[in-house]
Coordinates of C-alpha atoms and ligand atoms in Angstrom, one line a residue:
M1 CA 0.0 0.0 0.0
V2 CA 1.3 3.4 -0.9
Q3 CA 2.1 5.5 2.1
L4 CA 1.3 9.2 1.8
S5 CA 2.8 12.1 3.6
K6 CA 0.6 13.8 6.1
R7 CA 0.2 16.7 3.6
L8 CA -1.0 14.4 0.7
Q9 CA -3.2 12.4 3.1
M10 CA -5.0 15.6 4.0
V11 CA -5.4 16.4 0.3
A12 CA -6.7 12.9 -0.3
G13 CA -9.3 13.4 2.5
F14 CA -11.0 16.0 0.4
V15 CA -11.6 13.7 -2.6
E16 CA -15.1 12.4 -2.4
E17 CA -16.1 8.8 -2.8
N18 CA -16.5 7.7 -6.4
A19 CA -15.1 10.9 -7.7
V20 CA -13.4 10.8 -11.1
L21 CA -10.1 12.4 -10.3
A22 CA -7.5 14.3 -12.3
D23 CA -4.3 14.8 -10.3
I24 CA -2.2 17.5 -12.0
G25 CA 1.5 17.5 -11.3
S26 CA 1.3 13.8 -10.3
D27 CA 5.1 13.0 -10.3
H28 CA 4.8 9.5 -8.7
A29 CA 1.0 9.2 -9.1
Y30 CA 1.0 8.5 -5.3
L31 CA -2.3 10.3 -4.6
P32 CA -4.5 8.6 -7.3
T33 CA -2.8 5.2 -6.5
Y34 CA -3.6 5.6 -2.8
L35 CA -7.2 6.6 -3.5
V36 CA -7.8 3.7 -5.9
K37 CA -6.2 1.1 -3.7
K38 CA -8.2 2.4 -0.7
G39 CA -11.4 2.0 -2.8
V40 CA -12.3 5.7 -2.5
I41 CA -12.3 6.2 -6.3
K42 CA -12.4 3.8 -9.3
K43 CA -10.9 6.0 -12.0
A44 CA -8.3 8.7 -12.2
I45 CA -6.0 10.6 -14.6
A46 CA -2.5 11.4 -13.5
G47 CA -1.2 14.4 -15.4
E48 CA 2.5 15.4 -15.5
V49 CA 4.4 17.8 -17.7
V50 CA 7.9 16.7 -17.2
K51 CA 9.1 13.4 -18.8
G52 CA 11.1 12.0 -15.8
P53 CA 8.3 12.4 -13.2
Y54 CA 5.8 11.2 -15.9
E55 CA 7.8 8.0 -16.3
S56 CA 8.0 7.4 -12.6
A57 CA 4.2 7.8 -12.4
V58 CA 3.8 5.3 -15.3
K59 CA 6.1 2.8 -13.5
N60 CA 4.4 3.2 -10.1
V61 CA 1.0 2.7 -11.7
Q62 CA 2.1 -0.5 -13.4
R63 CA 3.9 -1.8 -10.2
E64 CA 0.8 -1.2 -8.1
N65 CA -1.4 -2.9 -10.7
V66 CA -3.7 0.0 -11.1
S67 CA -3.2 0.6 -14.8
D68 CA -6.9 -0.2 -15.6
Q69 CA -8.0 2.5 -13.2
I70 CA -5.3 5.2 -13.6
T71 CA -4.4 6.7 -17.0
V72 CA -1.1 8.6 -16.8
R73 CA -0.7 11.5 -19.4
L74 CA 2.2 13.6 -20.3
A75 CA 0.5 17.0 -20.5
N76 CA 0.7 20.6 -19.5
G77 CA -1.7 21.4 -16.7
L78 CA -5.4 20.7 -17.3
Q79 CA -4.7 19.6 -20.8
A80 CA -4.3 16.2 -19.2
I81 CA -8.2 16.2 -19.0
Q82 CA -10.2 14.9 -21.9
K83 CA -14.0 15.6 -22.2
E84 CA -14.8 11.8 -22.2
D85 CA -13.1 11.4 -18.9
G86 CA -15.9 13.0 -17.0
V87 CA -13.6 14.3 -14.4
T88 CA -15.4 15.5 -11.3
T89 CA -12.5 16.4 -9.0
V90 CA -9.1 18.0 -9.7
T91 CA -6.2 17.9 -7.2
I92 CA -3.2 20.2 -7.7
A93 CA -0.7 19.8 -4.9
G94 CA 2.9 20.7 -4.0
M95 CA 3.4 23.8 -6.1
G96 CA 3.3 27.5 -5.5
G97 CA 0.0 29.3 -5.4
P98 CA 0.7 31.5 -8.5
L99 CA 1.6 28.4 -10.6
I100 CA -1.6 26.6 -9.5
A101 CA -3.6 29.7 -10.3
K102 CA -1.9 29.9 -13.7
I103 CA -2.8 26.2 -14.4
L104 CA -6.4 26.8 -13.5
E105 CA -6.6 30.0 -15.5
E106 CA -5.1 28.5 -18.7
G107 CA -7.2 25.4 -18.5
K108 CA -10.5 26.7 -17.2
A109 CA -12.4 25.7 -20.3
L110 CA -11.6 22.1 -19.3
L111 CA -13.3 22.4 -16.0
S112 CA -17.0 22.1 -17.2
S113 CA -17.6 18.6 -15.6
V114 CA -15.5 19.4 -12.5
K115 CA -17.3 20.0 -9.2
R116 CA -14.4 20.3 -6.8
L117 CA -10.9 21.6 -6.9
V118 CA -8.6 20.6 -4.2
T119 CA -5.5 22.8 -4.2
Q120 CA -2.5 22.6 -2.0
P121 CA -0.2 25.6 -2.5
N122 CA 3.2 25.5 -0.8
I123 CA 3.3 29.4 -0.8
H124 CA 1.0 32.3 -1.7
A125 CA -2.4 30.6 -1.3
V126 CA -3.8 34.1 -1.9
S127 CA -3.3 33.7 -5.7
I128 CA -5.7 30.8 -5.7
R129 CA -8.3 32.6 -3.6
D130 CA -8.0 35.6 -5.9
W131 CA -8.4 33.3 -9.0
A132 CA -11.4 31.6 -7.4
T133 CA -13.2 34.8 -6.6
Q134 CA -12.7 36.1 -10.2
N135 CA -13.8 32.9 -11.8
G136 CA -17.0 31.8 -10.0
W137 CA -15.6 29.3 -7.4
Y138 CA -15.9 29.6 -3.7
I139 CA -14.0 28.2 -0.7
V140 CA -15.8 25.2 0.9
D141 CA -13.0 24.3 3.3
E142 CA -9.4 25.0 4.1
K143 CA -6.6 23.4 6.2
I144 CA -3.2 24.5 7.4
L145 CA -0.6 22.0 8.5
K146 CA 3.0 21.6 9.4
E147 CA 5.2 18.7 8.2
D148 CA 9.0 18.5 8.3
D149 CA 9.1 22.1 9.6
K150 CA 7.3 23.4 6.5
I151 CA 3.8 24.9 6.6
Y152 CA 1.3 24.0 3.9
E153 CA -2.2 25.2 3.1
I154 CA -5.1 23.3 1.4
V155 CA -7.8 25.3 -0.3
V156 CA -10.9 23.4 -1.5
L157 CA -13.1 25.1 -4.1
E158 CA -16.5 24.4 -5.5
K159 CA -18.6 26.3 -8.1
G160 CA -20.5 29.3 -6.8
R161 CA -19.9 33.0 -6.0
K162 CA -19.0 34.4 -2.7
E163 CA -17.4 37.8 -1.8
Y164 CA -14.2 37.8 0.3
T165 CA -12.3 40.8 1.7
A166 CA -8.7 41.2 0.8
L167 CA -7.8 40.1 4.3
E168 CA -9.9 36.9 3.9
R169 CA -8.2 36.2 0.6
L170 CA -4.8 36.6 2.2
L171 CA -5.3 34.6 5.3
G172 CA -8.1 32.2 4.2
P173 CA -11.7 32.7 5.5
V174 CA -11.9 29.3 7.1
L175 CA -8.3 29.4 8.5
M176 CA -8.7 32.8 10.1
E177 CA -11.9 31.7 11.8
E178 CA -10.2 28.5 13.1
K179 CA -6.9 30.2 14.0
N180 CA -5.0 27.1 15.0
A181 CA -1.4 27.1 16.3
V182 CA 0.1 26.6 12.8
F183 CA -1.9 29.6 11.5
H184 CA -0.5 31.7 14.3
E185 CA 3.1 30.5 13.6
K186 CA 2.8 31.2 9.9
W187 CA 1.4 34.7 10.2
Q188 CA 3.6 35.7 13.1
R189 CA 6.6 34.8 10.9
E190 CA 5.1 36.8 8.0
V191 CA 4.5 39.8 10.2
K192 CA 8.1 39.7 11.4
Q193 CA 9.3 39.7 7.8
W194 CA 7.1 42.6 6.8
K195 CA 8.4 44.6 9.8
Q196 CA 11.9 44.0 8.6
I197 CA 11.0 45.1 5.1
L198 CA 9.3 48.2 6.6
K199 CA 12.5 49.0 8.5
S200 CA 14.6 48.8 5.4
L201 CA 12.1 51.0 3.6
E202 CA 12.3 53.6 6.5
E203 CA 15.9 54.1 5.4
A204 CA 15.0 54.3 1.7
S205 CA 14.0 57.4 -0.3
E206 CA 10.8 59.4 0.1
E207 CA 9.6 58.4 -3.4
T208 CA 5.8 58.1 -3.7
S209 CA 5.9 54.5 -4.7
I210 CA 8.0 53.7 -1.6
Q211 CA 5.6 55.7 0.6
E212 CA 2.7 53.7 -0.9
K213 CA 4.4 50.4 -0.2
K214 CA 5.1 51.5 3.4
A215 CA 1.5 52.5 3.9
Q216 CA 0.3 49.2 2.4
L217 CA 2.6 47.1 4.7
L218 CA 1.6 49.1 7.8
K219 CA -2.0 48.4 7.0
Q220 CA -1.4 44.7 6.4
I221 CA 0.6 44.4 9.6
S222 CA -2.0 46.0 11.7
E223 CA -4.9 44.0 10.2
V224 CA -3.1 40.7 10.6
E225 CA -1.9 41.5 14.1
E226 CA -5.6 42.3 15.0
V227 CA -6.6 38.8 13.8
L228 CA -3.8 37.1 15.7
K229 CA -4.7 38.8 19.0
E230 CA -8.4 38.4 18.9
Ligands
LIG1 N1 1.6 16.6 -6.6 C1 2.8 15.9 -6.0 C2 2.9 16.2 -4.5 O1 2.1 17.1 -4.0 O2 3.7 15.6 -3.8 C3 4.1 16.4 -6.7 C4 4.5 17.8 -6.3 S1 6.0 18.2 -7.3 C5 6.8 19.3 -6.2 C6 5.3 19.2 -8.5 C7 5.1 18.5 -9.8 O3 4.2 19.2 -10.7 C8 6.4 18.2 -10.5 O4 6.5 16.9 -10.9 C9 6.2 19.1 -11.8 O5 6.9 18.6 -12.9 C10 4.7 19.1 -12.0 N2 4.2 20.3 -12.7 C11 4.6 21.6 -12.7 N3 4.0 22.3 -13.5 C12 3.1 21.5 -14.2 C13 2.1 21.7 -15.2 N4 1.9 22.9 -15.7 N5 1.4 20.6 -15.6 C14 1.6 19.4 -15.1 N6 2.5 19.2 -14.1 C15 3.2 20.2 -13.7

């Protein structure tokens, strides 16, 4: 049985029973293999754009005897999905938020049968929340977790419109409500970095753009500190 990391296990937990899955950026096809072997899903596409990782996905799928259920495709982003697949859930994990948002933006025409997007950005989850808001998806759930000293977020989207403030898009509406210890750790770290940037800007010129940047950072710091102390 494929053993998943805590991070991928949490992503897997958001894939519903009998979903038709497309896992994009599926370097070893671990996630679809785990879900098929556990009997959660019967059919999946594993999409990978780089040849080496694509080949290891193919090998793993063969070794685990799940070739009938999992189709591995060498493709860029959502182009791994074909209409006849009837994909209902897409997972995109282990990349930066801006890259995940780019993949979603470039392939949004291929999302017509998709009901749920499970995204796991390593950094800048805000890009995904921005993309969702602009494209008719809303946040159904979120998680923040720490593994091997790294902090990860998971943002789960379904179709529908909801308005979020800039602060909610930055922190995550569900995560800022829950405010667990990992959330505190992440944002305390960020605030510390912003304060350092602010300090270096204090010594910089009085140019309008720098003044604006300073004002924006100050606002962000005070808003996030407010959430952390509540
Ligand atoms: N999803 C796995 C996980 O979370 O452990 C693998 C993460 S790995 C760091 C990211 C993978 O995404 C790499 O294998 C990379 O080649 C692939 N990737 C990056 N951009 C992609 C794209 N546009 N389309 C498909 N795969 C992509």
